[in-house]
Structure formats: C-alpha cells, structure tokens
Amino acid sequence: DETEADTVRHVGGALFGIVAILVLHCLVHISQNGDVLHAFWHLLTSLMLPLIGFVAVSQRSSMVAWAFHATAALTVVIHLAGFAAMVQALMDNQLEHAAHGCPEFASKCVGDDQNLPRNHLSVDGSTWRCQHGACAAGDEKCDGHFNCWDRSDEWGCKQVVPLYKEAREAKRCHHITAKLASAPHLTVWWTFMTGPLICLCAYSAYHSLEFFVQLRLQSLTARVHRNAGQAVVFDRSDQTAVAE
C-alpha cells in the first residue's frame, strides 16, 4: 500500500546515503593514510549494513527487516559510545598537558624557524631546533632540563644529565601533545563523516522498525483472513438442528 511504499522510500534513501558516506570514508582514508588494503577491507565489512537493508526491502522479509533495524541501532550506539570516549580522552589529555608542565616543552616551529636546520641554534640565539623538528627557546639549550621530546637539547652538554624521571616526563608530554594536535582533525572527521553516518543509521533504524511492523501486521491480517475463510459458520436454524 501507499504507507509501506513511503516507508520503503525512506529506508532506500537512507541506504543510498550510508553507501555514499562509506565510499567517501574509504577514499579519504586512502588519500590521508595510503593504506588501500585496510580502507577496502573496512569498506567491504561496513557495506554489510546497507546490504542487509537492501535484502529486507527487496524480499519484504520481516526477519531481515528486524535484523537490519537491530544492526543499524547497534551501529548508532557503538559510534555514540566512541564519540563519548573520544571527548573524555581529549579532556583528560588537556588536564594532563597542564598538570605535567607540557607547555614548557618544545612546540611546532613557526615563521623563519621552520627553515632552521635540526640540531641548530638560530643566528640570534633565540630558538633551538630539536632533532625531531620542534622548536624550543634558545636559552633552554644545555640548561640541565629536557625541553625537546627526544632530549636533543641536552646532547653534548657539560651540565649534569637530567634525571630519568624528567626524560620519562618529556616522553609522556610528547605523547599527550601528539594526541591534542590530532584533535582538530578528529573534530572535522566526526562533524562531516561520522556525524552524518550516525544520523542516517538512526533514521534507518526508525524506518526499518516501521517497515518490520507493517510487514508483521500484513502477515497477521492475512493469517486471520485465511483462518476466517476456513471457519464453519452456522446460522440459528443449523444450530437448532444440530442440538436436536
């Protein structure tokens, strides 16, 4: 009927959107990481969701429609849990970044310092370029404290070598700073890729449940009509004759 056809159009549109986002996700992953095999494997496994939806619609199967609904709903829950975990991790990293004194360590080079050779001091002595590429203040070179993640600012110095605890702290700050540096990329990814995918999956879960209910009602209605057609109906005179 028209109601079912309208539901099928909703589910079909959501399926098309999911496939488009998954293909775009694959292409972006390849362009950024170059890992073609991993990207295609993720695409093939992810396409199982729209494939189940297509089978449910084409075969008008209530069982497959319910499986698609459950899978789409589970996908939404998993992605929302991942988003919450990511936000919590970023907040924890920001707190650790301040607590461990990480702002005192080397940071990304800017301006003319980007052209400064690694393991070199700028001409005016204001900047030291670490071996790993970050920049620290020039007066932090050989000051007896690690300021470069790789500890290159204390190489070849006559001062006392910093404690192992300080070296471990530098490594920890490097790890935290790297995570914070990826935060803008994660924000863009979740906004333009994962966010729409969650919305489409939630949309699919709702309308696939609606489709499942419609199919079940049609099945029950057909069963009632079939049983009614097979029933033996007596009028009052027949009932009197049977009683005698």
PDB file of C-alpha atoms in Angstrom:
ATOM      1  CA  ASP A   1       0.000   0.000   0.000  1.00  0.00           C
ATOM      2  CA  GLU A   2       0.970   3.670  -0.050  1.00  0.00           C
ATOM      3  CA  THR A   3       2.141   3.703   3.577  1.00  0.00           C
ATOM      4  CA  GLU A   4       4.523   0.807   3.008  1.00  0.00           C
ATOM      5  CA  ALA A   5       5.792   2.350  -0.232  1.00  0.00           C
ATOM      6  CA  ASP A   6       6.524   5.575   1.617  1.00  0.00           C
ATOM      7  CA  THR A   7       8.452   3.663   4.306  1.00  0.00           C
ATOM      8  CA  VAL A   8      10.430   1.815   1.631  1.00  0.00           C
ATOM      9  CA  ARG A   9      11.381   5.149   0.056  1.00  0.00           C
ATOM     10  CA  HIS A  10      12.652   6.399   3.423  1.00  0.00           C
ATOM     11  CA  VAL A  11      14.714   3.264   4.012  1.00  0.00           C
ATOM     12  CA  GLY A  12      16.039   3.289   0.438  1.00  0.00           C
ATOM     13  CA  GLY A  13      17.135   6.913   0.703  1.00  0.00           C
ATOM     14  CA  ALA A  14      18.936   6.207   3.967  1.00  0.00           C
ATOM     15  CA  LEU A  15      20.674   3.185   2.408  1.00  0.00           C
ATOM     16  CA  PHE A  16      21.886   5.287  -0.507  1.00  0.00           C
ATOM     17  CA  GLY A  17      23.234   7.912   1.914  1.00  0.00           C
ATOM     18  CA  ILE A  18      25.031   5.290   4.019  1.00  0.00           C
ATOM     19  CA  VAL A  19      26.706   3.779   0.952  1.00  0.00           C
ATOM     20  CA  ALA A  20      27.801   7.234  -0.256  1.00  0.00           C
ATOM     21  CA  ILE A  21      29.339   8.121   3.116  1.00  0.00           C
ATOM     22  CA  LEU A  22      31.119   4.749   3.385  1.00  0.00           C
ATOM     23  CA  VAL A  23      32.635   5.156  -0.090  1.00  0.00           C
ATOM     24  CA  LEU A  24      33.703   8.716   0.735  1.00  0.00           C
ATOM     25  CA  HIS A  25      35.175   7.443   4.013  1.00  0.00           C
ATOM     26  CA  CYS A  26      37.229   4.886   2.060  1.00  0.00           C
ATOM     27  CA  LEU A  27      38.557   7.479  -0.393  1.00  0.00           C
ATOM     28  CA  VAL A  28      39.504   9.940   2.362  1.00  0.00           C
ATOM     29  CA  HIS A  29      41.247   7.195   4.326  1.00  0.00           C
ATOM     30  CA  ILE A  30      43.290   6.214   1.270  1.00  0.00           C
ATOM     31  CA  SER A  31      44.232   9.829   0.494  1.00  0.00           C
ATOM     32  CA  GLN A  32      45.361  10.512   4.072  1.00  0.00           C
ATOM     33  CA  ASN A  33      46.994   7.221   5.070  1.00  0.00           C
ATOM     34  CA  GLY A  34      47.652   5.484   1.770  1.00  0.00           C
ATOM     35  CA  ASP A  35      46.566   2.146   3.261  1.00  0.00           C
ATOM     36  CA  VAL A  36      44.445   0.851   0.387  1.00  0.00           C
ATOM     37  CA  LEU A  37      44.037  -2.703   1.711  1.00  0.00           C
ATOM     38  CA  HIS A  38      42.802  -1.586   5.128  1.00  0.00           C
ATOM     39  CA  ALA A  39      40.465   1.005   3.594  1.00  0.00           C
ATOM     40  CA  PHE A  40      38.851  -1.509   1.215  1.00  0.00           C
ATOM     41  CA  TRP A  41      38.544  -4.132   3.936  1.00  0.00           C
ATOM     42  CA  HIS A  42      36.773  -1.600   6.155  1.00  0.00           C
ATOM     43  CA  LEU A  43      34.528  -0.634   3.237  1.00  0.00           C
ATOM     44  CA  LEU A  44      33.552  -4.237   2.481  1.00  0.00           C
ATOM     45  CA  THR A  45      32.704  -5.023   6.090  1.00  0.00           C
ATOM     46  CA  SER A  46      30.792  -1.755   6.520  1.00  0.00           C
ATOM     47  CA  LEU A  47      28.725  -2.417   3.391  1.00  0.00           C
ATOM     48  CA  MET A  48      27.123  -5.365   5.168  1.00  0.00           C
ATOM     49  CA  LEU A  49      24.749  -2.907   6.849  1.00  0.00           C
ATOM     50  CA  PRO A  50      23.217  -1.438   3.667  1.00  0.00           C
ATOM     51  CA  LEU A  51      23.282  -4.931   2.096  1.00  0.00           C
ATOM     52  CA  ILE A  52      21.045  -6.272   4.881  1.00  0.00           C
ATOM     53  CA  GLY A  53      18.731  -3.312   4.360  1.00  0.00           C
ATOM     54  CA  PHE A  54      18.549  -3.939   0.615  1.00  0.00           C
ATOM     55  CA  VAL A  55      17.651  -7.608   1.168  1.00  0.00           C
ATOM     56  CA  ALA A  56      14.967  -6.624   3.686  1.00  0.00           C
ATOM     57  CA  VAL A  57      13.347  -4.198   1.244  1.00  0.00           C
ATOM     58  CA  SER A  58      13.674  -6.317  -1.894  1.00  0.00           C
ATOM     59  CA  GLN A  59      12.476  -9.549  -0.263  1.00  0.00           C
ATOM     60  CA  ARG A  60       9.956  -7.865   2.037  1.00  0.00           C
ATOM     61  CA  SER A  61      11.177 -10.110   4.819  1.00  0.00           C
ATOM     62  CA  SER A  62      10.147  -9.156   8.333  1.00  0.00           C
ATOM     63  CA  MET A  63      13.005 -11.223   9.815  1.00  0.00           C
ATOM     64  CA  VAL A  64      15.652  -9.456   7.711  1.00  0.00           C
ATOM     65  CA  ALA A  65      13.973  -6.102   8.378  1.00  0.00           C
ATOM     66  CA  TRP A  66      14.329  -6.719  12.105  1.00  0.00           C
ATOM     67  CA  ALA A  67      17.989  -7.747  11.636  1.00  0.00           C
ATOM     68  CA  PHE A  68      18.629  -4.513   9.728  1.00  0.00           C
ATOM     69  CA  HIS A  69      16.914  -2.475  12.436  1.00  0.00           C
ATOM     70  CA  ALA A  70      18.982  -4.110  15.176  1.00  0.00           C
ATOM     71  CA  THR A  71      22.237  -3.681  13.232  1.00  0.00           C
ATOM     72  CA  ALA A  72      21.552  -0.018  12.461  1.00  0.00           C
ATOM     73  CA  ALA A  73      20.609   0.704  16.085  1.00  0.00           C
ATOM     74  CA  LEU A  74      23.739  -1.084  17.337  1.00  0.00           C
ATOM     75  CA  THR A  75      25.863   0.954  14.917  1.00  0.00           C
ATOM     76  CA  VAL A  76      24.439   4.169  16.378  1.00  0.00           C
ATOM     77  CA  VAL A  77      25.130   3.036  19.947  1.00  0.00           C
ATOM     78  CA  ILE A  78      28.724   1.995  19.147  1.00  0.00           C
ATOM     79  CA  HIS A  79      29.532   5.280  17.383  1.00  0.00           C
ATOM     80  CA  LEU A  80      27.971   7.378  20.136  1.00  0.00           C
ATOM     81  CA  ALA A  81      29.979   5.450  22.741  1.00  0.00           C
ATOM     82  CA  GLY A  82      33.121   6.033  20.674  1.00  0.00           C
ATOM     83  CA  PHE A  83      32.356   9.737  20.435  1.00  0.00           C
ATOM     84  CA  ALA A  84      31.856   9.988  24.203  1.00  0.00           C
ATOM     85  CA  ALA A  85      35.118   8.113  24.812  1.00  0.00           C
ATOM     86  CA  MET A  86      36.977  10.430  22.412  1.00  0.00           C
ATOM     87  CA  VAL A  87      35.660  13.573  24.117  1.00  0.00           C
ATOM     88  CA  GLN A  88      36.572  12.185  27.534  1.00  0.00           C
ATOM     89  CA  ALA A  89      40.078  11.263  26.339  1.00  0.00           C
ATOM     90  CA  LEU A  90      40.670  14.747  24.914  1.00  0.00           C
ATOM     91  CA  MET A  91      39.534  16.365  28.156  1.00  0.00           C
ATOM     92  CA  ASP A  92      41.838  14.081  30.160  1.00  0.00           C
ATOM     93  CA  ASN A  93      44.748  14.885  27.840  1.00  0.00           C
ATOM     94  CA  GLN A  94      44.206  18.616  28.269  1.00  0.00           C
ATOM     95  CA  LEU A  95      44.272  18.235  32.040  1.00  0.00           C
ATOM     96  CA  GLU A  96      47.405  16.072  31.902  1.00  0.00           C
ATOM     97  CA  HIS A  97      49.045  18.509  29.485  1.00  0.00           C
ATOM     98  CA  ALA A  98      48.763  21.287  32.052  1.00  0.00           C
ATOM     99  CA  ALA A  99      49.496  19.088  35.078  1.00  0.00           C
ATOM    100  CA  HIS A 100      52.731  17.691  33.624  1.00  0.00           C
ATOM    101  CA  GLY A 101      54.062  21.105  32.620  1.00  0.00           C
ATOM    102  CA  CYS A 102      53.950  20.158  28.946  1.00  0.00           C
ATOM    103  CA  PRO A 103      53.681  23.774  27.687  1.00  0.00           C
ATOM    104  CA  GLU A 104      57.329  24.199  28.778  1.00  0.00           C
ATOM    105  CA  PHE A 105      58.483  21.665  26.197  1.00  0.00           C
ATOM    106  CA  ALA A 106      59.286  22.280  22.548  1.00  0.00           C
ATOM    107  CA  SER A 107      56.437  23.179  20.203  1.00  0.00           C
ATOM    108  CA  LYS A 108      55.834  23.441  16.484  1.00  0.00           C
ATOM    109  CA  CYS A 109      58.197  25.805  14.671  1.00  0.00           C
ATOM    110  CA  VAL A 110      56.680  28.944  13.180  1.00  0.00           C
ATOM    111  CA  GLY A 111      57.888  31.684  10.843  1.00  0.00           C
ATOM    112  CA  ASP A 112      61.569  31.698   9.893  1.00  0.00           C
ATOM    113  CA  ASP A 113      62.277  28.994  12.487  1.00  0.00           C
ATOM    114  CA  GLN A 114      60.752  26.460  10.106  1.00  0.00           C
ATOM    115  CA  ASN A 115      63.833  26.849   7.879  1.00  0.00           C
ATOM    116  CA  LEU A 116      66.262  26.372  10.752  1.00  0.00           C
ATOM    117  CA  PRO A 117      68.307  23.129  10.395  1.00  0.00           C
ATOM    118  CA  ARG A 118      67.698  20.490  13.030  1.00  0.00           C
ATOM    119  CA  ASN A 119      70.081  20.426  15.986  1.00  0.00           C
ATOM    120  CA  HIS A 120      70.996  24.061  15.309  1.00  0.00           C
ATOM    121  CA  LEU A 121      70.644  27.327  17.159  1.00  0.00           C
ATOM    122  CA  SER A 122      69.231  30.344  15.344  1.00  0.00           C
ATOM    123  CA  VAL A 123      71.602  33.184  14.470  1.00  0.00           C
ATOM    124  CA  ASP A 124      70.239  35.423  17.217  1.00  0.00           C
ATOM    125  CA  GLY A 125      70.241  32.525  19.678  1.00  0.00           C
ATOM    126  CA  SER A 126      66.512  32.791  20.392  1.00  0.00           C
ATOM    127  CA  THR A 127      65.499  29.368  19.041  1.00  0.00           C
ATOM    128  CA  TRP A 128      66.894  25.857  19.215  1.00  0.00           C
ATOM    129  CA  ARG A 129      65.648  23.372  16.582  1.00  0.00           C
ATOM    130  CA  CYS A 130      65.304  19.923  18.113  1.00  0.00           C
ATOM    131  CA  GLN A 131      66.330  16.772  16.291  1.00  0.00           C
ATOM    132  CA  HIS A 132      62.705  15.701  15.860  1.00  0.00           C
ATOM    133  CA  GLY A 133      61.803  19.056  14.282  1.00  0.00           C
ATOM    134  CA  ALA A 134      60.116  21.038  17.050  1.00  0.00           C
ATOM    135  CA  CYS A 135      61.491  24.326  18.359  1.00  0.00           C
ATOM    136  CA  ALA A 136      62.471  25.328  21.889  1.00  0.00           C
ATOM    137  CA  ALA A 137      63.696  28.590  23.351  1.00  0.00           C
ATOM    138  CA  GLY A 138      67.385  29.175  22.704  1.00  0.00           C
ATOM    139  CA  ASP A 139      68.240  29.664  26.356  1.00  0.00           C
ATOM    140  CA  GLU A 140      66.850  26.188  27.083  1.00  0.00           C
ATOM    141  CA  LYS A 141      69.741  24.592  25.227  1.00  0.00           C
ATOM    142  CA  CYS A 142      72.033  22.920  27.783  1.00  0.00           C
ATOM    143  CA  ASP A 143      70.090  24.295  30.726  1.00  0.00           C
ATOM    144  CA  GLY A 144      70.119  20.946  32.512  1.00  0.00           C
ATOM    145  CA  HIS A 145      66.461  20.185  31.728  1.00  0.00           C
ATOM    146  CA  PHE A 146      64.885  18.323  28.856  1.00  0.00           C
ATOM    147  CA  ASN A 147      62.879  20.598  26.585  1.00  0.00           C
ATOM    148  CA  CYS A 148      62.923  18.543  23.379  1.00  0.00           C
ATOM    149  CA  TRP A 149      60.892  15.357  23.180  1.00  0.00           C
ATOM    150  CA  ASP A 150      63.966  13.459  22.001  1.00  0.00           C
ATOM    151  CA  ARG A 151      66.187  15.185  24.636  1.00  0.00           C
ATOM    152  CA  SER A 152      68.402  16.572  21.856  1.00  0.00           C
ATOM    153  CA  ASP A 153      68.657  19.953  23.624  1.00  0.00           C
ATOM    154  CA  GLU A 154      70.886  18.308  26.263  1.00  0.00           C
ATOM    155  CA  TRP A 155      73.113  16.355  23.888  1.00  0.00           C
ATOM    156  CA  GLY A 156      76.811  17.180  24.187  1.00  0.00           C
ATOM    157  CA  CYS A 157      76.301  19.477  27.162  1.00  0.00           C
ATOM    158  CA  LYS A 158      78.627  19.705  30.144  1.00  0.00           C
ATOM    159  CA  GLN A 159      75.820  20.151  32.643  1.00  0.00           C
ATOM    160  CA  VAL A 160      74.570  17.287  34.749  1.00  0.00           C
ATOM    161  CA  VAL A 161      72.384  14.923  32.737  1.00  0.00           C
ATOM    162  CA  PRO A 162      68.718  15.340  33.788  1.00  0.00           C
ATOM    163  CA  LEU A 163      67.118  12.626  35.836  1.00  0.00           C
ATOM    164  CA  TYR A 164      65.450   9.645  34.182  1.00  0.00           C
ATOM    165  CA  LYS A 165      62.149  10.822  35.672  1.00  0.00           C
ATOM    166  CA  GLU A 166      62.414  14.051  33.676  1.00  0.00           C
ATOM    167  CA  ALA A 167      63.144  12.103  30.497  1.00  0.00           C
ATOM    168  CA  ARG A 168      60.083   9.969  31.118  1.00  0.00           C
ATOM    169  CA  GLU A 169      58.057  13.138  31.684  1.00  0.00           C
ATOM    170  CA  ALA A 170      59.223  14.519  28.335  1.00  0.00           C
ATOM    171  CA  LYS A 171      58.165  11.324  26.598  1.00  0.00           C
ATOM    172  CA  ARG A 172      54.796  11.453  28.308  1.00  0.00           C
ATOM    173  CA  CYS A 173      54.262  15.074  27.264  1.00  0.00           C
ATOM    174  CA  HIS A 174      55.191  14.225  23.703  1.00  0.00           C
ATOM    175  CA  HIS A 175      52.511  11.542  23.662  1.00  0.00           C
ATOM    176  CA  ILE A 176      49.879  13.884  25.143  1.00  0.00           C
ATOM    177  CA  THR A 177      50.751  16.757  22.792  1.00  0.00           C
ATOM    178  CA  ALA A 178      50.535  14.481  19.761  1.00  0.00           C
ATOM    179  CA  LYS A 179      47.008  13.473  20.774  1.00  0.00           C
ATOM    180  CA  LEU A 180      45.974  17.092  21.304  1.00  0.00           C
ATOM    181  CA  ALA A 181      47.425  18.001  17.912  1.00  0.00           C
ATOM    182  CA  SER A 182      45.112  15.459  16.277  1.00  0.00           C
ATOM    183  CA  ALA A 183      42.015  16.921  17.980  1.00  0.00           C
ATOM    184  CA  PRO A 184      41.133  19.368  15.144  1.00  0.00           C
ATOM    185  CA  HIS A 185      41.318  16.553  12.581  1.00  0.00           C
ATOM    186  CA  LEU A 186      39.111  14.358  14.756  1.00  0.00           C
ATOM    187  CA  THR A 187      36.613  17.186  15.147  1.00  0.00           C
ATOM    188  CA  VAL A 188      36.362  17.665  11.385  1.00  0.00           C
ATOM    189  CA  TRP A 189      36.090  13.918  10.820  1.00  0.00           C
ATOM    190  CA  TRP A 190      33.300  13.439  13.359  1.00  0.00           C
ATOM    191  CA  THR A 191      31.450  16.507  12.115  1.00  0.00           C
ATOM    192  CA  PHE A 192      31.449  15.744   8.390  1.00  0.00           C
ATOM    193  CA  MET A 193      31.809  11.949   8.275  1.00  0.00           C
ATOM    194  CA  THR A 194      30.793  10.107  11.425  1.00  0.00           C
ATOM    195  CA  GLY A 195      28.042  12.548  12.438  1.00  0.00           C
ATOM    196  CA  PRO A 196      26.030  12.167   9.205  1.00  0.00           C
ATOM    197  CA  LEU A 197      26.593   8.399   9.334  1.00  0.00           C
ATOM    198  CA  ILE A 198      25.117   8.248  12.845  1.00  0.00           C
ATOM    199  CA  CYS A 199      22.108  10.300  11.733  1.00  0.00           C
ATOM    200  CA  LEU A 200      21.491   8.086   8.700  1.00  0.00           C
ATOM    201  CA  CYS A 201      21.800   4.924  10.765  1.00  0.00           C
ATOM    202  CA  ALA A 202      19.346   6.292  13.338  1.00  0.00           C
ATOM    203  CA  TYR A 203      16.985   7.273  10.511  1.00  0.00           C
ATOM    204  CA  SER A 204      17.329   3.769   9.044  1.00  0.00           C
ATOM    205  CA  ALA A 205      16.736   2.124  12.415  1.00  0.00           C
ATOM    206  CA  TYR A 206      13.495   4.056  12.906  1.00  0.00           C
ATOM    207  CA  HIS A 207      12.018   3.417   9.447  1.00  0.00           C
ATOM    208  CA  SER A 208      13.212  -0.197   9.312  1.00  0.00           C
ATOM    209  CA  LEU A 209      11.327  -0.794  12.566  1.00  0.00           C
ATOM    210  CA  GLU A 210       8.307   0.827  10.962  1.00  0.00           C
ATOM    211  CA  PHE A 211       8.754  -1.442   7.922  1.00  0.00           C
ATOM    212  CA  PHE A 212       9.045  -4.504  10.196  1.00  0.00           C
ATOM    213  CA  VAL A 213       5.789  -3.620  11.982  1.00  0.00           C
ATOM    214  CA  GLN A 214       3.990  -3.114   8.664  1.00  0.00           C
ATOM    215  CA  LEU A 215       5.149  -6.489   7.374  1.00  0.00           C
ATOM    216  CA  ARG A 216       4.110  -8.246  10.575  1.00  0.00           C
ATOM    217  CA  LEU A 217       0.684  -6.613  10.538  1.00  0.00           C
ATOM    218  CA  GLN A 218       0.171  -7.678   6.931  1.00  0.00           C
ATOM    219  CA  SER A 219       1.206 -11.207   7.808  1.00  0.00           C
ATOM    220  CA  LEU A 220      -1.143 -11.359  10.790  1.00  0.00           C
ATOM    221  CA  THR A 221      -4.009  -9.873   8.764  1.00  0.00           C
ATOM    222  CA  ALA A 222      -3.522 -12.441   6.018  1.00  0.00           C
ATOM    223  CA  ARG A 223      -3.489 -15.241   8.612  1.00  0.00           C
ATOM    224  CA  VAL A 224      -6.711 -14.001  10.205  1.00  0.00           C
ATOM    225  CA  HIS A 225      -8.448 -13.808   6.815  1.00  0.00           C
ATOM    226  CA  ARG A 226      -7.238 -17.282   5.898  1.00  0.00           C
ATOM    227  CA  ASN A 227      -8.488 -18.746   9.156  1.00  0.00           C
ATOM    228  CA  ALA A 228     -11.791 -16.928   8.786  1.00  0.00           C
ATOM    229  CA  GLY A 229     -12.229 -18.401   5.319  1.00  0.00           C
ATOM    230  CA  GLN A 230     -11.721 -21.923   6.654  1.00  0.00           C
ATOM    231  CA  ALA A 231     -14.097 -21.497   9.611  1.00  0.00           C
ATOM    232  CA  VAL A 232     -17.503 -23.252   9.604  1.00  0.00           C
ATOM    233  CA  VAL A 233     -20.330 -20.802  10.283  1.00  0.00           C
ATOM    234  CA  PHE A 234     -23.744 -21.998  11.468  1.00  0.00           C
ATOM    235  CA  ASP A 235     -26.879 -19.954  11.334  1.00  0.00           C
ATOM    236  CA  ARG A 236     -29.502 -20.242  14.076  1.00  0.00           C
ATOM    237  CA  SER A 237     -31.580 -22.925  12.264  1.00  0.00           C
ATOM    238  CA  ASP A 238     -28.457 -25.069  11.766  1.00  0.00           C
ATOM    239  CA  GLN A 239     -27.602 -24.747  15.435  1.00  0.00           C
ATOM    240  CA  THR A 240     -31.164 -25.870  16.398  1.00  0.00           C
ATOM    241  CA  ALA A 241     -30.938 -28.888  14.086  1.00  0.00           C
ATOM    242  CA  VAL A 242     -27.631 -29.914  15.491  1.00  0.00           C
ATOM    243  CA  ALA A 243     -28.992 -29.585  19.030  1.00  0.00           C
ATOM    244  CA  GLU A 244     -31.934 -31.922  18.219  1.00  0.00           C
TER     245      GLU A 244
END
